[in-house]
mmCIF file of C-alpha atoms in Angstrom:
data_model
loop_
_atom_site.group_PDB
_atom_site.id
_atom_site.type_symbol
_atom_site.label_atom_id
_atom_site.label_comp_id
_atom_site.label_asym_id
_atom_site.label_seq_id
_atom_site.Cartn_x
_atom_site.Cartn_y
_atom_site.Cartn_z
ATOM 1 C CA UNK K 30 137.765 101.004 87.041
ATOM 2 C CA UNK K 31 138.198 100.128 90.746
ATOM 3 C CA UNK K 32 142.010 100.218 90.433
ATOM 4 C CA UNK K 33 141.829 103.593 88.751
ATOM 5 C CA UNK K 34 139.648 104.920 91.587
ATOM 6 C CA UNK K 35 142.103 103.564 94.182
ATOM 7 C CA UNK K 36 145.048 105.181 92.372
ATOM 8 C CA UNK K 37 143.149 108.472 92.286
ATOM 9 C CA UNK K 38 142.400 108.247 96.009
ATOM 10 C CA UNK K 39 146.111 107.557 96.827
ATOM 11 C CA UNK K 40 147.248 110.422 94.577
ATOM 12 C CA UNK K 41 144.656 112.740 96.144
ATOM 13 C CA UNK K 42 145.927 111.792 99.616
ATOM 14 C CA UNK K 43 149.443 113.051 98.764
ATOM 15 C CA UNK K 44 151.044 109.561 98.551
ATOM 16 C CA UNK K 45 150.598 108.867 102.322
ATOM 17 C CA UNK K 46 149.271 105.577 103.675
ATOM 18 C CA UNK K 47 145.924 105.581 105.474
ATOM 19 C CA UNK K 48 145.919 105.226 109.315
ATOM 20 C CA UNK K 49 145.649 101.702 110.804
ATOM 21 C CA UNK K 50 142.114 100.463 111.496
ATOM 22 C CA UNK K 51 140.644 100.503 114.991
ATOM 23 C CA UNK K 52 140.780 96.978 116.533
ATOM 24 C CA UNK K 53 137.460 97.531 118.378
ATOM 25 C CA UNK K 54 135.678 98.632 115.220
ATOM 26 C CA UNK K 55 133.480 96.005 113.504
ATOM 27 C CA UNK K 56 135.169 94.186 110.697
ATOM 28 C CA UNK K 57 133.810 95.456 107.368
ATOM 29 C CA UNK K 58 132.566 92.921 104.864
ATOM 30 C CA UNK K 59 135.117 91.848 102.314
ATOM 31 C CA UNK K 60 135.024 93.909 99.139
ATOM 32 C CA UNK K 61 133.428 92.236 96.173
ATOM 33 C CA UNK K 62 135.739 90.691 93.695
ATOM 34 C CA UNK K 63 136.460 92.701 90.549
ATOM 35 C CA UNK K 64 135.015 89.985 88.350
ATOM 36 C CA UNK K 65 131.714 89.914 90.280
ATOM 37 C CA UNK K 66 131.485 93.695 90.168
ATOM 38 C CA UNK K 67 132.172 93.701 86.453
ATOM 39 C CA UNK K 68 129.617 90.969 85.840
ATOM 40 C CA UNK K 69 127.046 92.982 87.790
ATOM 41 C CA UNK K 70 127.795 96.103 85.786
ATOM 42 C CA UNK K 71 127.579 94.158 82.536
ATOM 43 C CA UNK K 72 124.266 92.628 83.596
ATOM 44 C CA UNK K 73 122.975 96.094 84.402
ATOM 45 C CA UNK K 74 124.110 97.279 80.948
ATOM 46 C CA UNK K 75 122.284 94.360 79.334
ATOM 47 C CA UNK K 76 119.205 95.198 81.400
ATOM 48 C CA UNK K 77 119.440 98.786 80.131
ATOM 49 C CA UNK K 78 119.711 97.515 76.567
ATOM 50 C CA UNK K 79 116.631 95.313 77.059
ATOM 51 C CA UNK K 80 114.771 98.290 78.571
ATOM 52 C CA UNK K 81 115.783 100.393 75.574
ATOM 53 C CA UNK K 82 114.553 97.651 73.254
ATOM 54 C CA UNK K 83 111.244 97.586 75.075
ATOM 55 C CA UNK K 84 111.018 101.396 74.872
ATOM 56 C CA UNK K 85 111.863 101.232 71.181
ATOM 57 C CA UNK K 86 109.199 98.595 70.548
ATOM 58 C CA UNK K 87 106.646 100.570 72.559
ATOM 59 C CA UNK K 88 107.518 103.787 70.690
ATOM 60 C CA UNK K 89 107.254 101.957 67.342
ATOM 61 C CA UNK K 90 103.855 100.525 68.316
ATOM 62 C CA UNK K 91 102.658 103.947 69.537
ATOM 63 C CA UNK K 92 103.942 105.546 66.305
ATOM 64 C CA UNK K 93 102.010 102.988 64.255
ATOM 65 C CA UNK K 94 98.890 103.640 66.322
ATOM 66 C CA UNK K 95 99.207 107.421 66.056
ATOM 67 C CA UNK K 96 99.610 107.232 62.284
ATOM 68 C CA UNK K 97 100.757 110.539 60.874
ATOM 69 C CA UNK K 98 101.299 112.207 64.235
ATOM 70 C CA UNK K 99 104.888 110.938 64.515
ATOM 71 C CA UNK K 100 107.062 110.692 67.587
ATOM 72 C CA UNK K 101 107.708 113.516 69.998
ATOM 73 C CA UNK K 102 111.007 115.375 69.775
ATOM 74 C CA UNK K 103 111.489 115.147 73.549
ATOM 75 C CA UNK K 104 111.127 111.344 73.457
ATOM 76 C CA UNK K 105 113.666 111.125 70.655
ATOM 77 C CA UNK K 106 116.116 113.345 72.536
ATOM 78 C CA UNK K 107 115.708 111.309 75.742
ATOM 79 C CA UNK K 108 116.256 108.076 73.821
ATOM 80 C CA UNK K 109 119.342 109.490 72.122
ATOM 81 C CA UNK K 110 120.700 110.637 75.488
ATOM 82 C CA UNK K 111 120.164 107.209 77.037
ATOM 83 C CA UNK K 112 121.781 105.525 74.029
ATOM 84 C CA UNK K 113 124.745 107.868 74.305
ATOM 85 C CA UNK K 114 125.131 107.086 78.024
ATOM 86 C CA UNK K 115 124.823 103.370 77.327
ATOM 87 C CA UNK K 116 127.386 103.549 74.521
ATOM 88 C CA UNK K 117 129.774 105.384 76.871
ATOM 89 C CA UNK K 118 129.328 102.677 79.514
ATOM 90 C CA UNK K 119 129.832 99.933 76.931
ATOM 91 C CA UNK K 120 132.983 101.641 75.630
ATOM 92 C CA UNK K 121 134.316 101.817 79.204
ATOM 93 C CA UNK K 122 133.523 98.152 79.737
ATOM 94 C CA UNK K 123 135.186 97.306 76.452
ATOM 95 C CA UNK K 124 138.353 99.167 77.369
ATOM 96 C CA UNK K 125 138.451 97.580 80.827
ATOM 97 C CA UNK K 126 137.620 93.968 79.968
ATOM 98 C CA UNK K 127 138.858 93.554 76.401
ATOM 99 C CA UNK K 128 141.052 90.589 77.459
ATOM 100 C CA UNK K 129 138.272 88.599 79.089
ATOM 101 C CA UNK K 130 136.854 86.020 76.694
ATOM 102 C CA UNK K 131 133.341 85.474 77.962
ATOM 103 C CA UNK K 132 132.899 89.100 79.014
ATOM 104 C CA UNK K 133 134.267 90.278 75.653
ATOM 105 C CA UNK K 134 131.763 88.080 73.795
ATOM 106 C CA UNK K 135 128.898 89.416 75.882
ATOM 107 C CA UNK K 136 130.221 92.926 75.355
ATOM 108 C CA UNK K 137 130.334 92.414 71.597
ATOM 109 C CA UNK K 138 126.778 91.089 71.689
ATOM 110 C CA UNK K 139 125.689 94.156 73.668
ATOM 111 C CA UNK K 140 127.555 96.411 71.233
ATOM 112 C CA UNK K 141 125.931 94.758 68.200
ATOM 113 C CA UNK K 142 122.506 95.069 69.804
ATOM 114 C CA UNK K 143 123.308 98.713 70.551
ATOM 115 C CA UNK K 144 124.291 99.304 66.903
ATOM 116 C CA UNK K 145 121.033 97.709 65.752
ATOM 117 C CA UNK K 146 119.131 99.890 68.179
ATOM 118 C CA UNK K 147 120.934 102.984 66.846
ATOM 119 C CA UNK K 148 120.086 102.011 63.263
ATOM 120 C CA UNK K 149 116.433 101.425 64.093
ATOM 121 C CA UNK K 150 116.352 104.678 66.066
ATOM 122 C CA UNK K 151 117.787 106.607 63.104
ATOM 123 C CA UNK K 152 115.123 105.079 60.860
ATOM 124 C CA UNK K 153 112.448 106.006 63.375
ATOM 125 C CA UNK K 154 113.823 109.563 63.532
ATOM 126 C CA UNK K 155 113.698 109.813 59.733
ATOM 127 C CA UNK K 156 110.121 108.517 59.730
ATOM 128 C CA UNK K 157 109.223 110.982 62.497
ATOM 129 C CA UNK K 158 110.769 113.899 60.554
ATOM 130 C CA UNK K 159 108.960 112.865 57.354
ATOM 131 C CA UNK K 160 105.670 112.464 59.239
ATOM 132 C CA UNK K 161 106.172 115.853 60.939
ATOM 133 C CA UNK K 162 106.919 117.527 57.587
ATOM 134 C CA UNK K 163 103.879 115.839 56.048
ATOM 135 C CA UNK K 164 101.736 116.925 58.979
ATOM 136 C CA UNK K 165 102.453 120.658 58.764
ATOM 137 C CA UNK K 166 104.856 122.979 56.960
ATOM 138 C CA UNK K 167 106.932 125.679 58.618
ATOM 139 C CA UNK K 168 104.514 128.408 57.490
ATOM 140 C CA UNK K 169 101.580 126.504 58.955
ATOM 141 C CA UNK K 170 103.470 126.034 62.214
ATOM 142 C CA UNK K 171 104.304 129.770 62.306
ATOM 143 C CA UNK K 172 100.657 130.608 61.634
ATOM 144 C CA UNK K 173 99.641 128.148 64.347
ATOM 145 C CA UNK K 174 102.141 129.774 66.743
ATOM 146 C CA UNK K 175 100.745 133.238 65.933
ATOM 147 C CA UNK K 176 97.213 131.928 66.408
ATOM 148 C CA UNK K 177 98.228 130.374 69.727
ATOM 149 C CA UNK K 178 99.737 133.678 70.874
ATOM 150 C CA UNK K 179 96.532 135.460 69.831
ATOM 151 C CA UNK K 180 94.476 132.890 71.713
ATOM 152 C CA UNK K 181 96.716 133.397 74.748
ATOM 153 C CA UNK K 182 96.165 137.153 74.547
ATOM 154 C CA UNK K 183 92.415 136.580 74.221
ATOM 155 C CA UNK K 184 92.585 134.237 77.222
ATOM 156 C CA UNK K 185 94.368 136.933 79.245
ATOM 157 C CA UNK K 186 91.691 139.425 78.230
ATOM 158 C CA UNK K 187 89.007 136.936 79.266
ATOM 159 C CA UNK K 188 90.779 136.510 82.612
ATOM 160 C CA UNK K 189 90.786 140.289 83.129
ATOM 161 C CA UNK K 190 87.113 140.503 82.201
ATOM 162 C CA UNK K 191 86.320 137.588 84.465
ATOM 163 C CA UNK K 192 88.118 139.349 87.331
ATOM 164 C CA UNK K 193 86.151 142.533 86.601
ATOM 165 C CA UNK K 194 82.936 140.503 86.380
ATOM 166 C CA UNK K 195 83.742 138.845 89.697
ATOM 167 C CA UNK K 196 84.243 142.279 91.296
ATOM 168 C CA UNK K 197 80.949 143.523 89.839
ATOM 169 C CA UNK K 198 79.253 140.326 90.943
ATOM 170 C CA UNK K 199 80.638 140.866 94.452
ATOM 171 C CA UNK K 200 79.127 144.372 94.436
ATOM 172 C CA UNK K 201 75.785 142.987 93.259
ATOM 173 C CA UNK K 202 76.013 140.322 95.947
ATOM 174 C CA UNK K 203 76.575 142.999 98.600
ATOM 175 C CA UNK K 204 73.594 144.987 97.305
ATOM 176 C CA UNK K 205 71.449 141.852 97.314
ATOM 177 C CA UNK K 206 72.494 141.045 100.866
ATOM 178 C CA UNK K 207 71.701 144.608 101.898
ATOM 179 C CA UNK K 208 68.279 144.421 100.232
ATOM 180 C CA UNK K 209 67.697 141.036 101.843
ATOM 181 C CA UNK K 210 68.566 142.487 105.262
ATOM 182 C CA UNK K 211 66.149 145.375 104.698
ATOM 183 C CA UNK K 212 63.441 142.942 103.605
ATOM 184 C CA UNK K 213 64.059 140.829 106.691
ATOM 185 C CA UNK K 214 63.834 143.979 108.820
ATOM 186 C CA UNK K 215 60.552 144.895 107.145
ATOM 187 C CA UNK K 216 59.293 141.356 107.709
ATOM 188 C CA UNK K 217 60.193 141.513 111.408
ATOM 189 C CA UNK K 218 58.528 144.931 111.731
ATOM 190 C CA UNK K 219 55.444 143.594 109.954
ATOM 191 C CA UNK K 220 55.357 140.633 112.310
ATOM 192 C CA UNK K 221 55.564 142.942 115.332
ATOM 193 C CA UNK K 222 53.049 145.596 114.127
ATOM 194 C CA UNK K 223 49.777 144.946 112.263
ATOM 195 C CA UNK K 224 49.601 145.837 108.586
ATOM 196 C CA UNK K 225 46.665 148.255 108.949
ATOM 197 C CA UNK K 226 48.481 150.342 111.547
ATOM 198 C CA UNK K 227 51.611 150.410 109.437
ATOM 199 C CA UNK K 228 49.644 151.407 106.330
ATOM 200 C CA UNK K 229 47.803 154.169 108.208
ATOM 201 C CA UNK K 230 51.078 155.448 109.625
ATOM 202 C CA UNK K 231 52.633 155.307 106.177
ATOM 203 C CA UNK K 232 49.694 157.266 104.711
ATOM 204 C CA UNK K 233 49.978 159.922 107.421
ATOM 205 C CA UNK K 234 53.686 160.309 106.841
ATOM 206 C CA UNK K 235 53.129 160.455 103.070
ATOM 207 C CA UNK K 236 50.397 163.108 103.404
ATOM 208 C CA UNK K 237 52.557 165.199 105.731
ATOM 209 C CA UNK K 238 55.526 164.958 103.384
ATOM 210 C CA UNK K 239 53.364 165.751 100.356
ATOM 211 C CA UNK K 240 51.732 168.749 102.048
ATOM 212 C CA UNK K 241 55.137 170.146 102.992
ATOM 213 C CA UNK K 242 56.429 169.589 99.461
ATOM 214 C CA UNK K 243 53.231 171.106 97.993
ATOM 215 C CA UNK K 244 53.700 174.238 100.124
ATOM 216 C CA UNK K 245 57.295 174.495 98.978
ATOM 217 C CA UNK K 246 56.243 174.048 95.351
ATOM 218 C CA UNK K 247 53.482 176.684 95.689
ATOM 219 C CA UNK K 248 55.899 179.166 97.264
ATOM 220 C CA UNK K 249 58.473 178.499 94.579
ATOM 221 C CA UNK K 250 55.778 178.832 91.878
ATOM 222 C CA UNK K 251 54.577 182.210 93.202
ATOM 223 C CA UNK K 252 58.139 183.425 93.449
ATOM 224 C CA UNK K 253 58.847 182.207 89.921
ATOM 225 C CA UNK K 254 55.688 183.845 88.501
ATOM 226 C CA UNK K 255 56.500 187.141 90.234
ATOM 227 C CA UNK K 256 60.055 187.038 88.974
ATOM 228 C CA UNK K 257 58.851 186.187 85.463
ATOM 229 C CA UNK K 258 56.294 189.063 85.457
ATOM 230 C CA UNK K 259 58.987 191.479 86.634
ATOM 231 C CA UNK K 260 61.319 190.286 83.906
ATOM 232 C CA UNK K 261 58.559 190.586 81.287
ATOM 233 C CA UNK K 262 57.750 194.166 82.428
ATOM 234 C CA UNK K 263 61.405 195.131 82.344
ATOM 235 C CA UNK K 264 61.751 193.503 78.948
ATOM 236 C CA UNK K 265 58.670 195.353 77.640
ATOM 237 C CA UNK K 266 60.051 198.730 78.746
ATOM 238 C CA UNK K 267 63.427 197.885 77.299
ATOM 239 C CA UNK K 268 61.901 196.751 74.001
ATOM 240 C CA UNK K 269 59.808 199.954 73.790
ATOM 241 C CA UNK K 270 62.917 202.041 74.263
ATOM 242 C CA UNK K 271 64.780 199.966 71.721
ATOM 243 C CA UNK K 272 62.008 200.231 69.099
ATOM 244 C CA UNK K 273 61.556 203.981 69.682
ATOM 245 C CA UNK K 274 65.285 204.576 69.341
ATOM 246 C CA UNK K 275 65.399 202.409 66.221
ATOM 247 C CA UNK K 276 62.453 204.284 64.674
ATOM 248 C CA UNK K 277 64.040 207.661 65.418
ATOM 249 C CA UNK K 278 67.368 206.548 64.010
ATOM 250 C CA UNK K 279 65.603 205.211 60.920
ATOM 251 C CA UNK K 280 63.775 208.506 60.404
ATOM 252 C CA UNK K 281 66.954 210.502 60.826
ATOM 253 C CA UNK K 282 68.901 208.274 58.471
ATOM 254 C CA UNK K 283 66.204 207.847 55.788
ATOM 255 C CA UNK K 284 64.613 211.351 55.709
ATOM 256 C CA UNK K 285 67.495 213.074 53.807
ATOM 257 C CA UNK K 286 67.570 210.250 51.324
ATOM 258 C CA UNK K 287 63.795 210.477 50.861
ATOM 259 C CA UNK K 288 63.999 214.228 50.266
ATOM 260 C CA UNK K 289 66.802 213.736 47.771
ATOM 261 C CA UNK K 290 64.800 211.012 46.044
ATOM 262 C CA UNK K 291 61.727 213.285 45.935
ATOM 263 C CA UNK K 292 63.790 216.058 44.281
ATOM 264 C CA UNK K 293 65.156 213.598 41.744
ATOM 265 C CA UNK K 294 61.613 212.382 40.985
ATOM 266 C CA UNK K 295 60.439 215.997 40.507
ATOM 267 C CA UNK K 296 63.324 216.722 38.141
ATOM 268 C CA UNK K 297 62.618 213.485 36.284
ATOM 269 C CA UNK K 298 58.933 214.385 35.965
ATOM 270 C CA UNK K 299 59.773 217.850 34.570
ATOM 271 C CA UNK K 300 62.246 216.359 32.120
ATOM 272 C CA UNK K 301 59.694 213.774 31.038
ATOM 273 C CA UNK K 302 57.108 216.488 30.441
ATOM 274 C CA UNK K 303 59.570 218.560 28.436
ATOM 275 C CA UNK K 304 60.652 215.540 26.456
ATOM 276 C CA UNK K 305 57.042 214.609 25.789
ATOM 277 C CA UNK K 306 56.346 218.142 24.490
ATOM 278 C CA UNK K 307 59.430 218.046 22.286
ATOM 279 C CA UNK K 308 58.458 214.629 21.016
ATOM 280 C CA UNK K 309 54.953 215.900 20.219
ATOM 281 C CA UNK K 310 56.343 218.886 18.254
ATOM 282 C CA UNK K 311 58.825 216.718 16.374
ATOM 283 C CA UNK K 312 56.155 214.140 15.631
ATOM 284 C CA UNK K 313 53.775 216.815 14.264
ATOM 285 C CA UNK K 314 56.532 218.229 12.063
ATOM 286 C CA UNK K 315 57.378 214.797 10.725
ATOM 287 C CA UNK K 316 53.701 214.131 10.080
ATOM 288 C CA UNK K 317 53.395 217.411 8.102
ATOM 289 C CA UNK K 318 56.511 216.569 6.104
ATOM 290 C CA UNK K 319 55.146 213.124 5.399
ATOM 291 C CA UNK K 320 51.815 214.619 4.317
ATOM 292 C CA UNK K 321 53.629 216.997 1.931
ATOM 293 C CA UNK K 322 55.654 214.152 0.526
ATOM 294 C CA UNK K 323 52.513 212.066 0.198
ATOM 295 C CA UNK K 324 50.715 214.848 -1.746
ATOM 296 C CA UNK K 325 53.758 215.237 -3.997
ATOM 297 C CA UNK K 326 53.818 211.501 -4.611
ATOM 298 C CA UNK K 327 50.110 211.577 -5.415
ATOM 299 C CA UNK K 328 50.647 214.432 -7.936
ATOM 300 C CA UNK K 329 53.500 212.539 -9.488
ATOM 301 C CA UNK K 330 51.314 209.444 -9.715
ATOM 302 C CA UNK K 331 48.539 211.416 -11.422
ATOM 303 C CA UNK K 332 51.065 212.883 -13.871
ATOM 304 C CA UNK K 333 52.441 209.439 -14.607
ATOM 305 C CA UNK K 334 48.938 208.144 -15.218
ATOM 306 C CA UNK K 335 48.252 211.025 -17.620
ATOM 307 C CA UNK K 336 51.507 210.426 -19.487
ATOM 308 C CA UNK K 337 50.703 206.771 -19.728
ATOM 309 C CA UNK K 338 47.231 207.492 -21.092
ATOM 310 C CA UNK K 339 48.606 209.992 -23.604
ATOM 311 C CA UNK K 340 51.215 207.582 -24.825
ATOM 312 C CA UNK K 341 48.580 204.967 -25.289
ATOM 313 C CA UNK K 342 46.485 207.452 -27.365
ATOM 314 C CA UNK K 343 49.528 208.547 -29.356
ATOM 315 C CA UNK K 344 49.150 212.194 -28.519
ATOM 316 C CA UNK K 345 51.679 214.683 -27.312
ATOM 317 C CA UNK K 346 52.690 214.829 -23.790
ATOM 318 C CA UNK K 347 52.026 218.299 -22.609
ATOM 319 C CA UNK K 348 52.956 219.972 -19.487
ATOM 320 C CA UNK K 349 50.288 220.129 -16.898
#
């Protein structure tokens, strides 16, 4: 890796040699040997692997303690990212030091431990997914998300109401401070002047104000009564005119109809009298006809009785 960096620096410099060092400048420390640098990097990689093992063990213990809660997705992603970085570093070390015996063996050991860590991490991810699916389904999570959004909206509404309440409370606080200032002013005035003098002065002011208001009320009452009497008089005259006009209009509109109705009643009375006379004459005539028929029926009955008696005696039936 160091040789590659040096080649890149020479190529970036356009193939020119660097300037000679200053003889008065302090001599820099000798660069570390490539083997020491590589050993340090390998030791750091092994330390990372051990740290990952510790994190894995801690996550496994925390997963066992949490039970069905499972591991967090962010923790899994961070672990995967670290494993990916570590695998990249190990691959680079493998490509660089494949020919070194001891370093290659240590690299293989680190790679095998990394593979075991990957396998255990995949198992942990599967367990986390299963535990997450057993904890809540997608519909439940959607419902929980909707409920959380509703709770957030309710929280915003509560914040608005709290702000409004704080404003109202500030107004009440100002009123209370104002009332407290007035009370303190009254207390100072009471301390300066005796209570009896203040009460007498207050009574005088109250009586003067009440007398002025009573005079105003009396004046307004007289004015109102006078105005009401004037309105009542005007209304009485107006109502008299209205009733007189209505009565005259009623007479004018109803009188022809009454006269017509009176003539019709007279004609009806005359017709009833004539009809009653005709009915009397007809009834008398019918009664006379019925009497004649009745006498004829009686004569016929007597004749039938005589015929019956004669037939019973065996005699002749003579004419009457």
